[in-house]
mmCIF file of C-alpha atoms (C1' of nucleotides) in Angstrom:
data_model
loop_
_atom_site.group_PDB
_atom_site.id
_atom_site.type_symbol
_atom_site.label_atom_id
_atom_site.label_comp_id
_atom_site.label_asym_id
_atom_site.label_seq_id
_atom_site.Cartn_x
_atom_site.Cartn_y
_atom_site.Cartn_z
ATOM 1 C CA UNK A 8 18.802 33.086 -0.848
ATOM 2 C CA UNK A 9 14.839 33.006 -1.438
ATOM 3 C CA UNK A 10 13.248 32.348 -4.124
ATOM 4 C CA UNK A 11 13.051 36.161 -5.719
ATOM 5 C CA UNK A 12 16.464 36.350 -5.213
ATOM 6 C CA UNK A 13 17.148 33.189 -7.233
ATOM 7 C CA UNK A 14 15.087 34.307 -10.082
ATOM 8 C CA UNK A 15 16.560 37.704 -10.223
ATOM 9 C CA UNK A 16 20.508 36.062 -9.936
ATOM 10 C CA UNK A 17 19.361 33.946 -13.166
ATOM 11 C CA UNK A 18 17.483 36.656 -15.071
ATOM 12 C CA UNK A 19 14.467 34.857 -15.256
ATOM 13 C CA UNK A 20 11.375 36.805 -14.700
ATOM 14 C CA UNK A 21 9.226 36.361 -11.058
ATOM 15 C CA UNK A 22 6.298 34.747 -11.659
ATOM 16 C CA UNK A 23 3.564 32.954 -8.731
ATOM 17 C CA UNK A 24 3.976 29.640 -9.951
ATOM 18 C CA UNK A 25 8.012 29.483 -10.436
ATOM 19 C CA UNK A 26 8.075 30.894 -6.897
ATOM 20 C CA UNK A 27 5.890 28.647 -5.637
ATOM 21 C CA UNK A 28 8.093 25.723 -7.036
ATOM 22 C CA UNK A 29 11.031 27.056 -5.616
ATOM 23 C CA UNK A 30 10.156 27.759 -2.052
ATOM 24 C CA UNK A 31 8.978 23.683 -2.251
ATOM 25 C CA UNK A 32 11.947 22.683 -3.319
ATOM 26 C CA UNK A 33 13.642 24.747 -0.678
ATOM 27 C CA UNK A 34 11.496 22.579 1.775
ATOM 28 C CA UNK A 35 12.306 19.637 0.505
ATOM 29 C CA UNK A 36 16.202 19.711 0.111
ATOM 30 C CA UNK A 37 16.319 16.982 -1.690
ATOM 31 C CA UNK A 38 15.233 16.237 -5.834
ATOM 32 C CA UNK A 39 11.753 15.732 -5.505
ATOM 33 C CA UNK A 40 9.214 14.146 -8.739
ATOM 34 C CA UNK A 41 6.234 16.122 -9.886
ATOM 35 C CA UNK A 42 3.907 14.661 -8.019
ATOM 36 C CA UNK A 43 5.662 14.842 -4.686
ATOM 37 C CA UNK A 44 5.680 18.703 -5.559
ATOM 38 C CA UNK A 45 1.876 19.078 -6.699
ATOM 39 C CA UNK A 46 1.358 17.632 -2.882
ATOM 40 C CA UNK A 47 3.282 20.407 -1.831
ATOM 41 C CA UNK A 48 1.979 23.440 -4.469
ATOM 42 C CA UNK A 49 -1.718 21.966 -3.625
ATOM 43 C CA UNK A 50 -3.620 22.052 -7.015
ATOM 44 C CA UNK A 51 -3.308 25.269 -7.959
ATOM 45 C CA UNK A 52 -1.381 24.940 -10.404
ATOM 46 C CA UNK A 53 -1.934 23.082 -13.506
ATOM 47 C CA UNK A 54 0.477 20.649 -14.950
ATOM 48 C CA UNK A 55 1.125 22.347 -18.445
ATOM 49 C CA UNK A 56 2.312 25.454 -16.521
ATOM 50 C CA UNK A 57 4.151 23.071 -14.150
ATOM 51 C CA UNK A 58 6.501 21.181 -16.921
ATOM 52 C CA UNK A 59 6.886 25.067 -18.646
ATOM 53 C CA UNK A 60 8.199 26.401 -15.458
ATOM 54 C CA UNK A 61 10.199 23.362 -15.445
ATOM 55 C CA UNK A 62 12.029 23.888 -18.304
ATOM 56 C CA UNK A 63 12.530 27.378 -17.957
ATOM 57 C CA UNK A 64 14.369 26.817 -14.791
ATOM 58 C CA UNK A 65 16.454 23.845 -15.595
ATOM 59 C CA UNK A 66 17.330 26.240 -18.802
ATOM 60 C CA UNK A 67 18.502 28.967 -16.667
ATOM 61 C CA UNK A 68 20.089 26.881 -14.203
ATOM 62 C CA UNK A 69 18.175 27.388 -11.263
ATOM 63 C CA UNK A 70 17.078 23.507 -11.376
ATOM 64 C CA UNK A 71 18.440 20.476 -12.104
ATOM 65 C CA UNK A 72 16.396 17.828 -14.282
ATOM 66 C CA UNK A 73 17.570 14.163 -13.105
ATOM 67 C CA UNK A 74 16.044 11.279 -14.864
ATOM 68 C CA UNK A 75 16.142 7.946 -13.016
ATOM 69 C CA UNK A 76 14.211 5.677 -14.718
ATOM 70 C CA UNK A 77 11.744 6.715 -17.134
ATOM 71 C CA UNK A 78 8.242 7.334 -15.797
ATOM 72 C CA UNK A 79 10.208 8.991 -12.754
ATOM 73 C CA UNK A 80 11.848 11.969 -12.909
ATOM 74 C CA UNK A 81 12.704 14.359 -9.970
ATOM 75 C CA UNK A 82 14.270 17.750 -9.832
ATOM 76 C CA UNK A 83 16.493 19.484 -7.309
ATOM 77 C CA UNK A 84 17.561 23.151 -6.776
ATOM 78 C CA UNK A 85 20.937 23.948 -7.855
ATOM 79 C CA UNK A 86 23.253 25.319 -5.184
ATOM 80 C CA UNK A 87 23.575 29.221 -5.869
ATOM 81 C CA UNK A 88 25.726 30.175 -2.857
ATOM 82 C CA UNK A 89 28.761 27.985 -4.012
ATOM 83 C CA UNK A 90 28.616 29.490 -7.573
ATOM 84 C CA UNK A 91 26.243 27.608 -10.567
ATOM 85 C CA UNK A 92 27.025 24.078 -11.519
ATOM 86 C CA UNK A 93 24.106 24.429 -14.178
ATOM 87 C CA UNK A 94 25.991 21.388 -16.095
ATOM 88 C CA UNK A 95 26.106 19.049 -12.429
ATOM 89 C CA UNK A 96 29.065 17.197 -11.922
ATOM 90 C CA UNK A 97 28.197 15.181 -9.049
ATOM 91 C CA UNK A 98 26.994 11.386 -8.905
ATOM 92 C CA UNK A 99 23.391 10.329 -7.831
ATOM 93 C CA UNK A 100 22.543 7.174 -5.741
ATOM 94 C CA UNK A 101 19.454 5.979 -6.315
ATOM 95 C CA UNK A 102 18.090 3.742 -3.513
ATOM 96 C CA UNK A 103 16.079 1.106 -5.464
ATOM 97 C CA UNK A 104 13.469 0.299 -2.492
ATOM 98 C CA UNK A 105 12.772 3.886 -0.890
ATOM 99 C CA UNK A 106 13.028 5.298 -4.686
ATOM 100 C CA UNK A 107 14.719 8.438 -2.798
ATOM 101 C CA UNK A 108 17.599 10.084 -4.784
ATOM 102 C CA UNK A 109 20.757 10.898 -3.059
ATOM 103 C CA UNK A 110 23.191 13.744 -4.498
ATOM 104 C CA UNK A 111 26.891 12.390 -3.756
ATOM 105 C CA UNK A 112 28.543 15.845 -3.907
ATOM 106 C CA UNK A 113 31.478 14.458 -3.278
ATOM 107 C CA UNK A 114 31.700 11.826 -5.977
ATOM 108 C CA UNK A 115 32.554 13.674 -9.213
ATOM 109 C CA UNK A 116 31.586 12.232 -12.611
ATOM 110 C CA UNK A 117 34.739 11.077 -14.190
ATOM 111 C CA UNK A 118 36.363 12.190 -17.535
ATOM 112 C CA UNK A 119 36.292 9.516 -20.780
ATOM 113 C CA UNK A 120 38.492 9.850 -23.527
ATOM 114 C CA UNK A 121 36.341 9.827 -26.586
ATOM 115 C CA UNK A 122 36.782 8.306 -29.976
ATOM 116 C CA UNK A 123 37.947 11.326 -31.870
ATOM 117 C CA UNK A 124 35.184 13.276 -33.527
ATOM 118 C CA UNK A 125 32.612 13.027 -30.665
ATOM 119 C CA UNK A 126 32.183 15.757 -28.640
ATOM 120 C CA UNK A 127 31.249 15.537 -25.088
ATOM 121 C CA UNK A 128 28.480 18.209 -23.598
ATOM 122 C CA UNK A 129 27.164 16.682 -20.411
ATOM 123 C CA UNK A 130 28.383 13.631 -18.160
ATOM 124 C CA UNK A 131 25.850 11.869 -16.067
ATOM 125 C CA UNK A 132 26.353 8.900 -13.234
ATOM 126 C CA UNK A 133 23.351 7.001 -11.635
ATOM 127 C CA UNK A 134 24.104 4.632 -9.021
ATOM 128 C CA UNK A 135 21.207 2.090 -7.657
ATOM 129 C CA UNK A 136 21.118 0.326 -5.128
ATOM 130 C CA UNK A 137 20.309 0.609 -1.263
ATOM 131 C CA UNK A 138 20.362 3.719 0.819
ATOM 132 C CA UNK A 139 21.606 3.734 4.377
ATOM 133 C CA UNK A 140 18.224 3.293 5.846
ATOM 134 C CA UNK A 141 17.398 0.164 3.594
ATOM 135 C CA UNK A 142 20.537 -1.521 3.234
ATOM 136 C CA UNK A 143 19.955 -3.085 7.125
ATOM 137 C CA UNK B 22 23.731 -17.534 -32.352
ATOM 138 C CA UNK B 23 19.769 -17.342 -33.367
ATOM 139 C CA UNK B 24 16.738 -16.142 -31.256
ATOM 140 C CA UNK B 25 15.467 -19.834 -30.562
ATOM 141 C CA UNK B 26 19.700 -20.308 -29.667
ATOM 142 C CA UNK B 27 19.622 -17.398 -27.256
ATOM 143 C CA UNK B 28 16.022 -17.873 -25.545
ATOM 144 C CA UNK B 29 17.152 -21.516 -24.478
ATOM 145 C CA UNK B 30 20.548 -20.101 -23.733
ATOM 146 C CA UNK B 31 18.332 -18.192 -21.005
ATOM 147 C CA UNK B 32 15.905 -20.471 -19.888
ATOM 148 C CA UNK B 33 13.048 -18.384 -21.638
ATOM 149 C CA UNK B 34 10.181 -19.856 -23.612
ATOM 150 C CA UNK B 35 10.582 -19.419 -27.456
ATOM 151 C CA UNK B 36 7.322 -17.678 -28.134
ATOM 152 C CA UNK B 37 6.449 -15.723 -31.433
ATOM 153 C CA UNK B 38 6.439 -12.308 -29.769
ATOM 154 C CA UNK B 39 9.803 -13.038 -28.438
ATOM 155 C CA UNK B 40 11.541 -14.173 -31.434
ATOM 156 C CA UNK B 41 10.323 -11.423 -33.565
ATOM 157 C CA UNK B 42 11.662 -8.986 -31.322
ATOM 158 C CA UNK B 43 15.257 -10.574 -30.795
ATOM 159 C CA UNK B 44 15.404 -10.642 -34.519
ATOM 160 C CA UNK B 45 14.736 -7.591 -35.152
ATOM 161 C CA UNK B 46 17.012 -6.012 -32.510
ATOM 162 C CA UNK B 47 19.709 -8.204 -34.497
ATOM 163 C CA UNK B 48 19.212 -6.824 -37.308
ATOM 164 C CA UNK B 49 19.224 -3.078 -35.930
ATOM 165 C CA UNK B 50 22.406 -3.713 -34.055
ATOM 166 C CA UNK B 51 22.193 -0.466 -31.993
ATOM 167 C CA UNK B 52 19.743 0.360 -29.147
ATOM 168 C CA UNK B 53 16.384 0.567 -30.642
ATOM 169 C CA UNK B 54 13.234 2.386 -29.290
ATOM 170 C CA UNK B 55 9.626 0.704 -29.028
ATOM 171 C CA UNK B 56 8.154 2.949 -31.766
ATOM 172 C CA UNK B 57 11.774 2.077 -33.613
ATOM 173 C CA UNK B 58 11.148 -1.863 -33.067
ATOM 174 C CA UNK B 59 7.380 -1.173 -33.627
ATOM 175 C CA UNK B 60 7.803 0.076 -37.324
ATOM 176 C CA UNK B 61 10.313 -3.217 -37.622
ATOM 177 C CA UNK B 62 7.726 -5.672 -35.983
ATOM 178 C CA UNK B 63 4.436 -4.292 -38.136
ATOM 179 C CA UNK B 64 1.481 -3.571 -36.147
ATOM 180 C CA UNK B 65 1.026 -6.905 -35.599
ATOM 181 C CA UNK B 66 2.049 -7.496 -31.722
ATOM 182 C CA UNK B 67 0.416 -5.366 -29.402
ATOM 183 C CA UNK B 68 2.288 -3.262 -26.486
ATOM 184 C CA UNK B 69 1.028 -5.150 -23.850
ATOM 185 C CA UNK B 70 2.994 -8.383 -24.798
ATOM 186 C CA UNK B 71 5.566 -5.821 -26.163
ATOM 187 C CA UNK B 72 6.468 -4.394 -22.606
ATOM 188 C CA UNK B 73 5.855 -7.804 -20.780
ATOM 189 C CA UNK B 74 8.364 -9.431 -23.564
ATOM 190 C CA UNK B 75 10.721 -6.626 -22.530
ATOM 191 C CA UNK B 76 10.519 -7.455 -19.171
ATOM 192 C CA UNK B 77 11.095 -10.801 -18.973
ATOM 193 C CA UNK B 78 14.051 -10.637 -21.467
ATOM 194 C CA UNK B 79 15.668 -8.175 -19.786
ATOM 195 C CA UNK B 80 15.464 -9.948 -16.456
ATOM 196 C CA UNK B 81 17.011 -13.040 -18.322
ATOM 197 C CA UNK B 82 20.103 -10.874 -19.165
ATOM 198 C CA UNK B 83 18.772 -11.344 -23.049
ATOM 199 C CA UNK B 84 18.741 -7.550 -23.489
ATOM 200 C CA UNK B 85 19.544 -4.729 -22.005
ATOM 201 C CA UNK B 86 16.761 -1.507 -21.447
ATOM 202 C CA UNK B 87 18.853 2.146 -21.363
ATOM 203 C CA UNK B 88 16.840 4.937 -20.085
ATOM 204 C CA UNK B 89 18.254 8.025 -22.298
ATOM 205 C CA UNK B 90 15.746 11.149 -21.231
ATOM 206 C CA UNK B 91 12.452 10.018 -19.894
ATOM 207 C CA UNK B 92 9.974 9.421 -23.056
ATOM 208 C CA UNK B 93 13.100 7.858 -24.492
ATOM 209 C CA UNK B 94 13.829 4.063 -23.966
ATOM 210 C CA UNK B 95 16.180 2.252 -25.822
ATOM 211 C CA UNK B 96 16.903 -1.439 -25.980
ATOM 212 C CA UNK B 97 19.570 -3.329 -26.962
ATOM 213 C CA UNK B 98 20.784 -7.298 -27.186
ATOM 214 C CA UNK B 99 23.157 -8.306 -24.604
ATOM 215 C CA UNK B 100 26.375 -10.102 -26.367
ATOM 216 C CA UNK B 101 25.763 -13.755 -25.180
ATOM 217 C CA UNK B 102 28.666 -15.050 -27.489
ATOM 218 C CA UNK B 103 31.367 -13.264 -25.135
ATOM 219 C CA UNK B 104 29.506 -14.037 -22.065
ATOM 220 C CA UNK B 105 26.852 -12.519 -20.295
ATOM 221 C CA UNK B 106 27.007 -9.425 -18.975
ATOM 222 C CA UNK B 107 23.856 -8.680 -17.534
ATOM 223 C CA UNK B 108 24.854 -5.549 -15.528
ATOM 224 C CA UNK B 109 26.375 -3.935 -18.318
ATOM 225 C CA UNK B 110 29.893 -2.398 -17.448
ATOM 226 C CA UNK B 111 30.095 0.115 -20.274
ATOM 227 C CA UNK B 112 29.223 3.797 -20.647
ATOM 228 C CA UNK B 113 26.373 4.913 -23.013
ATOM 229 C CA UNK B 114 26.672 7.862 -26.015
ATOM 230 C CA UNK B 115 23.660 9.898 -26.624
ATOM 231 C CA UNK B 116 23.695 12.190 -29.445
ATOM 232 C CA UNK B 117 21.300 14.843 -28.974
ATOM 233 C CA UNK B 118 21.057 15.701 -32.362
ATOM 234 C CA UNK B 119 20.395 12.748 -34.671
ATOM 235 C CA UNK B 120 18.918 11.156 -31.415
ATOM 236 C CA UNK B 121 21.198 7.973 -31.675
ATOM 237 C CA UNK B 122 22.775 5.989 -28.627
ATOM 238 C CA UNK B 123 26.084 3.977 -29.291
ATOM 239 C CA UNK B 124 27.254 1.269 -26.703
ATOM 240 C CA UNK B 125 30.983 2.765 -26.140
ATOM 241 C CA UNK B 126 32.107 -0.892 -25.327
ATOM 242 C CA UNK B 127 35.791 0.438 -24.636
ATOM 243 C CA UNK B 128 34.991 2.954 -22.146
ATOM 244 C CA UNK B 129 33.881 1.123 -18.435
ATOM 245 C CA UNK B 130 31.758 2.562 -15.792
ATOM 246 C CA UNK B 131 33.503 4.028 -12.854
ATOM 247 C CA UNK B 132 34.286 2.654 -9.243
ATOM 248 C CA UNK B 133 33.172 4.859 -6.354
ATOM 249 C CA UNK B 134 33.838 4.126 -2.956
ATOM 250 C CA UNK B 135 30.160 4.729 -1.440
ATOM 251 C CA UNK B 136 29.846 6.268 2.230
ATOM 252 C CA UNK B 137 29.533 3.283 4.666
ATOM 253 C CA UNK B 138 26.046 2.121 4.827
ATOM 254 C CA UNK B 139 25.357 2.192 1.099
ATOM 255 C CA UNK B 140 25.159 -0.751 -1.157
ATOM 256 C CA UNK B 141 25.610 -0.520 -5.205
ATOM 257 C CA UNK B 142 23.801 -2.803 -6.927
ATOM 258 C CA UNK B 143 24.589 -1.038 -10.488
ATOM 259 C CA UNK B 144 25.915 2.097 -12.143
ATOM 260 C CA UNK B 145 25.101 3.901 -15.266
ATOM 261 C CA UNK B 146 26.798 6.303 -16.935
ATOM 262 C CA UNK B 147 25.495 8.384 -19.781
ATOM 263 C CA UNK B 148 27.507 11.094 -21.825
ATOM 264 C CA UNK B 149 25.778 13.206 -23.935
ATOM 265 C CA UNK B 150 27.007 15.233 -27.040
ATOM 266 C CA UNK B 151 27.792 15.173 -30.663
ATOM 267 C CA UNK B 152 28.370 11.922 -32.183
ATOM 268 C CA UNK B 153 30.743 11.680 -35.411
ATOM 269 C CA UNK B 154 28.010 12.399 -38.101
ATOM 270 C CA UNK B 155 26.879 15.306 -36.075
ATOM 271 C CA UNK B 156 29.904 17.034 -35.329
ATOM 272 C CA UNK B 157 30.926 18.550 -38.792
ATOM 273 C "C1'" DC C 13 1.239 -38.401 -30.647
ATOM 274 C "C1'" DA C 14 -2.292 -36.678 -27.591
ATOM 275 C "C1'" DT C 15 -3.150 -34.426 -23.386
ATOM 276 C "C1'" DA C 16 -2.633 -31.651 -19.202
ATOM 277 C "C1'" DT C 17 -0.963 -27.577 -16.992
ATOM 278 C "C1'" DA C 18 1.261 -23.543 -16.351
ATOM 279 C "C1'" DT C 19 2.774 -19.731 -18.979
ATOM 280 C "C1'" DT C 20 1.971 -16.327 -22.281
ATOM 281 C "C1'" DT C 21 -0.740 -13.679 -25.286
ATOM 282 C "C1'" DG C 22 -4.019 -10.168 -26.752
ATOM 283 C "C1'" DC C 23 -7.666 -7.114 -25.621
ATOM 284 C "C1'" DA C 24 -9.881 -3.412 -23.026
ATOM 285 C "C1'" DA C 25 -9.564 -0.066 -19.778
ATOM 286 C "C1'" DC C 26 -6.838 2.869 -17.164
ATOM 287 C "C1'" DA C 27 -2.978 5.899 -15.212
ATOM 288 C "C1'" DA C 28 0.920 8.934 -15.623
ATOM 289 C "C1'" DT C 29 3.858 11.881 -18.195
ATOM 290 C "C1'" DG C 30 4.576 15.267 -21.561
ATOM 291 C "C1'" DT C 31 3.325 18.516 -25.729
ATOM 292 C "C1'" DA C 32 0.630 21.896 -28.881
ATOM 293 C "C1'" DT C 33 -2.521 25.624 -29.453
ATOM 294 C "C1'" DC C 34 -4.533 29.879 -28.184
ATOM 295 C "C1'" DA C 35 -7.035 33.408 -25.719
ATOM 296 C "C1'" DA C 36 -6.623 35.731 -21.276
ATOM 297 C "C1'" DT C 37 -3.664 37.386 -17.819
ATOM 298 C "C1'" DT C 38 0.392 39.206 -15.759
ATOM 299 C "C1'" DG C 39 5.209 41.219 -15.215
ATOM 300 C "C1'" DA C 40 8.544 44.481 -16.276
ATOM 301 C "C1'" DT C 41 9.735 48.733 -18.647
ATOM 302 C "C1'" DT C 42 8.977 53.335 -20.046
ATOM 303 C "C1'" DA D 12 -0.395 54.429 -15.364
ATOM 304 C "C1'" DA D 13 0.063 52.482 -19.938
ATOM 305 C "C1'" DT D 14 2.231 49.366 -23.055
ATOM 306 C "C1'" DC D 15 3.950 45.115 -24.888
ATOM 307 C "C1'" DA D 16 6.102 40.965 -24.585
ATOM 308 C "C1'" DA D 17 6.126 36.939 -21.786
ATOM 309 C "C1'" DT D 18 3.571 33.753 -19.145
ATOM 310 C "C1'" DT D 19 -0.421 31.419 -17.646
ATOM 311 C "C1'" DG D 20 -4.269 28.200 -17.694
ATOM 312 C "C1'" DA D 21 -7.628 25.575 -20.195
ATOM 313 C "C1'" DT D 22 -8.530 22.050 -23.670
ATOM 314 C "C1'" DA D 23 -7.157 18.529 -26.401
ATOM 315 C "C1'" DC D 24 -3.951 15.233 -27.708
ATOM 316 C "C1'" DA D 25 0.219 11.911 -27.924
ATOM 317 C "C1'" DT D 26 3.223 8.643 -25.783
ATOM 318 C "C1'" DT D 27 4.598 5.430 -22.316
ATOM 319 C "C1'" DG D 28 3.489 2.053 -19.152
ATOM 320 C "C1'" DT D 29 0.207 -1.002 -16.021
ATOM 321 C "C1'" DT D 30 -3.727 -4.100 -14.523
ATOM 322 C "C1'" DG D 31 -7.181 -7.749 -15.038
ATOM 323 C "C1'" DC D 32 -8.952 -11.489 -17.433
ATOM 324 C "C1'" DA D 33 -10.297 -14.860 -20.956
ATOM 325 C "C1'" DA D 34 -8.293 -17.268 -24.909
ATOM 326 C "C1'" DA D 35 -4.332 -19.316 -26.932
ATOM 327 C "C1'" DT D 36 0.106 -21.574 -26.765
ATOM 328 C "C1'" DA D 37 4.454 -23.901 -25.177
ATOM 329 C "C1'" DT D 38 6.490 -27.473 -22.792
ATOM 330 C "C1'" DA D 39 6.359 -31.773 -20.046
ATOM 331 C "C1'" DT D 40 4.208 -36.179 -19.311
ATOM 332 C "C1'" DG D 41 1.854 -40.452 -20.341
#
DNA sequence: CATATATTTGCAACAATGTATCAATTGATT
DNA sequence: AATCAATTGATACATTGTTGCAAATATATG
């Protein structure tokens, strides 16, 4: 699916800069921070536009906004061909010396019982520590 | 147990900055934000020695920093009078209305079994929703 | 209690992240 | 091709966090 396609599945109008955004975080395949995409976009693109385009696509559902620690923040394409999983389900490893984020697709977030009268909207699971690469 | 009581509990010099700042997380008892503690603490320490204070208490398992969204930090006074639990073991509220975030001592972070190769050194687990207030 | 020393503070300057406003531009529809 | 709403890009600003360094302070020692 390319990056046209994308915006047309989520009714979200084609514009230079969203498909510019997309197609680098095709290439990466795998959540990427702001600045590791401005590398990528070059600097044509100003960073109010940038965080705009951001939220319109994490809105839609064609990215995914993961916040690892504050002051780092990286996003990820969500995976259209196996249906949307706007709200993600899956756990994130965090390896605390490359700072590279890892989606565990296999590891599900698991389901709390609340204290009746909460209500539950999203579920999210960060785990730190070392990556295969570092942990040697 | 005091703030002079809990910094030599740690090891960690009993300084001004310090003190203030355990005190007045005791007296919030829930998470509180720097501009939250700020408003508590006057204008009278500046966020230098804020942030460096933060720092060194949290790395003496005196408090404990939860990243809620990015641009939102929250901190929060580790229970030394039932133990220490440094790497805290619970999951984390967020109410995205009123903004609040409620330590759900009751509910524990998951295990996962990690793909060979990976080492977890913590995990955090954040829901998100309606807390009681909000959800009427 | 006075003193020495290592830690901590407070200040200034800086860097990164994110938001608000508004005119100019662009995309989709007719 | 023309229209109109949505989006862009520029400027300015707010918040969060870091670095370097001199002055002040906390603890240990005599």
């Amino acid at each position: 699916m390319n990056a046209t396609e994308i915006l047309q599945h989520h009714e979200v109008k084609k514009t230079a800069p969203r498909v510019a955004i997309i197609q680098a975080l095709q290439k990466g395949r795998s959540p990427l921070s702001e600045s590791e995409l401005k590398d990528d976009l070059g600097d044509f693109y100003d960073r109010t536009t940038f965080y705009r385009s951001m939220q319109t696509l994490a809105e839609a559902g064609v990215i995914h906004r993961i916040v690892v620690d504050n002051v780092l923040v990286k996003y990820v394409l969500n995976d259209c061909e196996h249906g949307h999983h706007h709200q993600p389900d899956h756990v994130h490893f965090y390896c605390q010396q490359c700072k590279s984020l890892i989606c565990m697709d296999e590891l599900k977030t698991p389901f709390y019982q609340l204290p009746s009268g909460f209500k539950q909207q999203t579920c999210e699971v960060i785990i730190r520590g070392l990556c295969v690469k570092c942990n040697q």
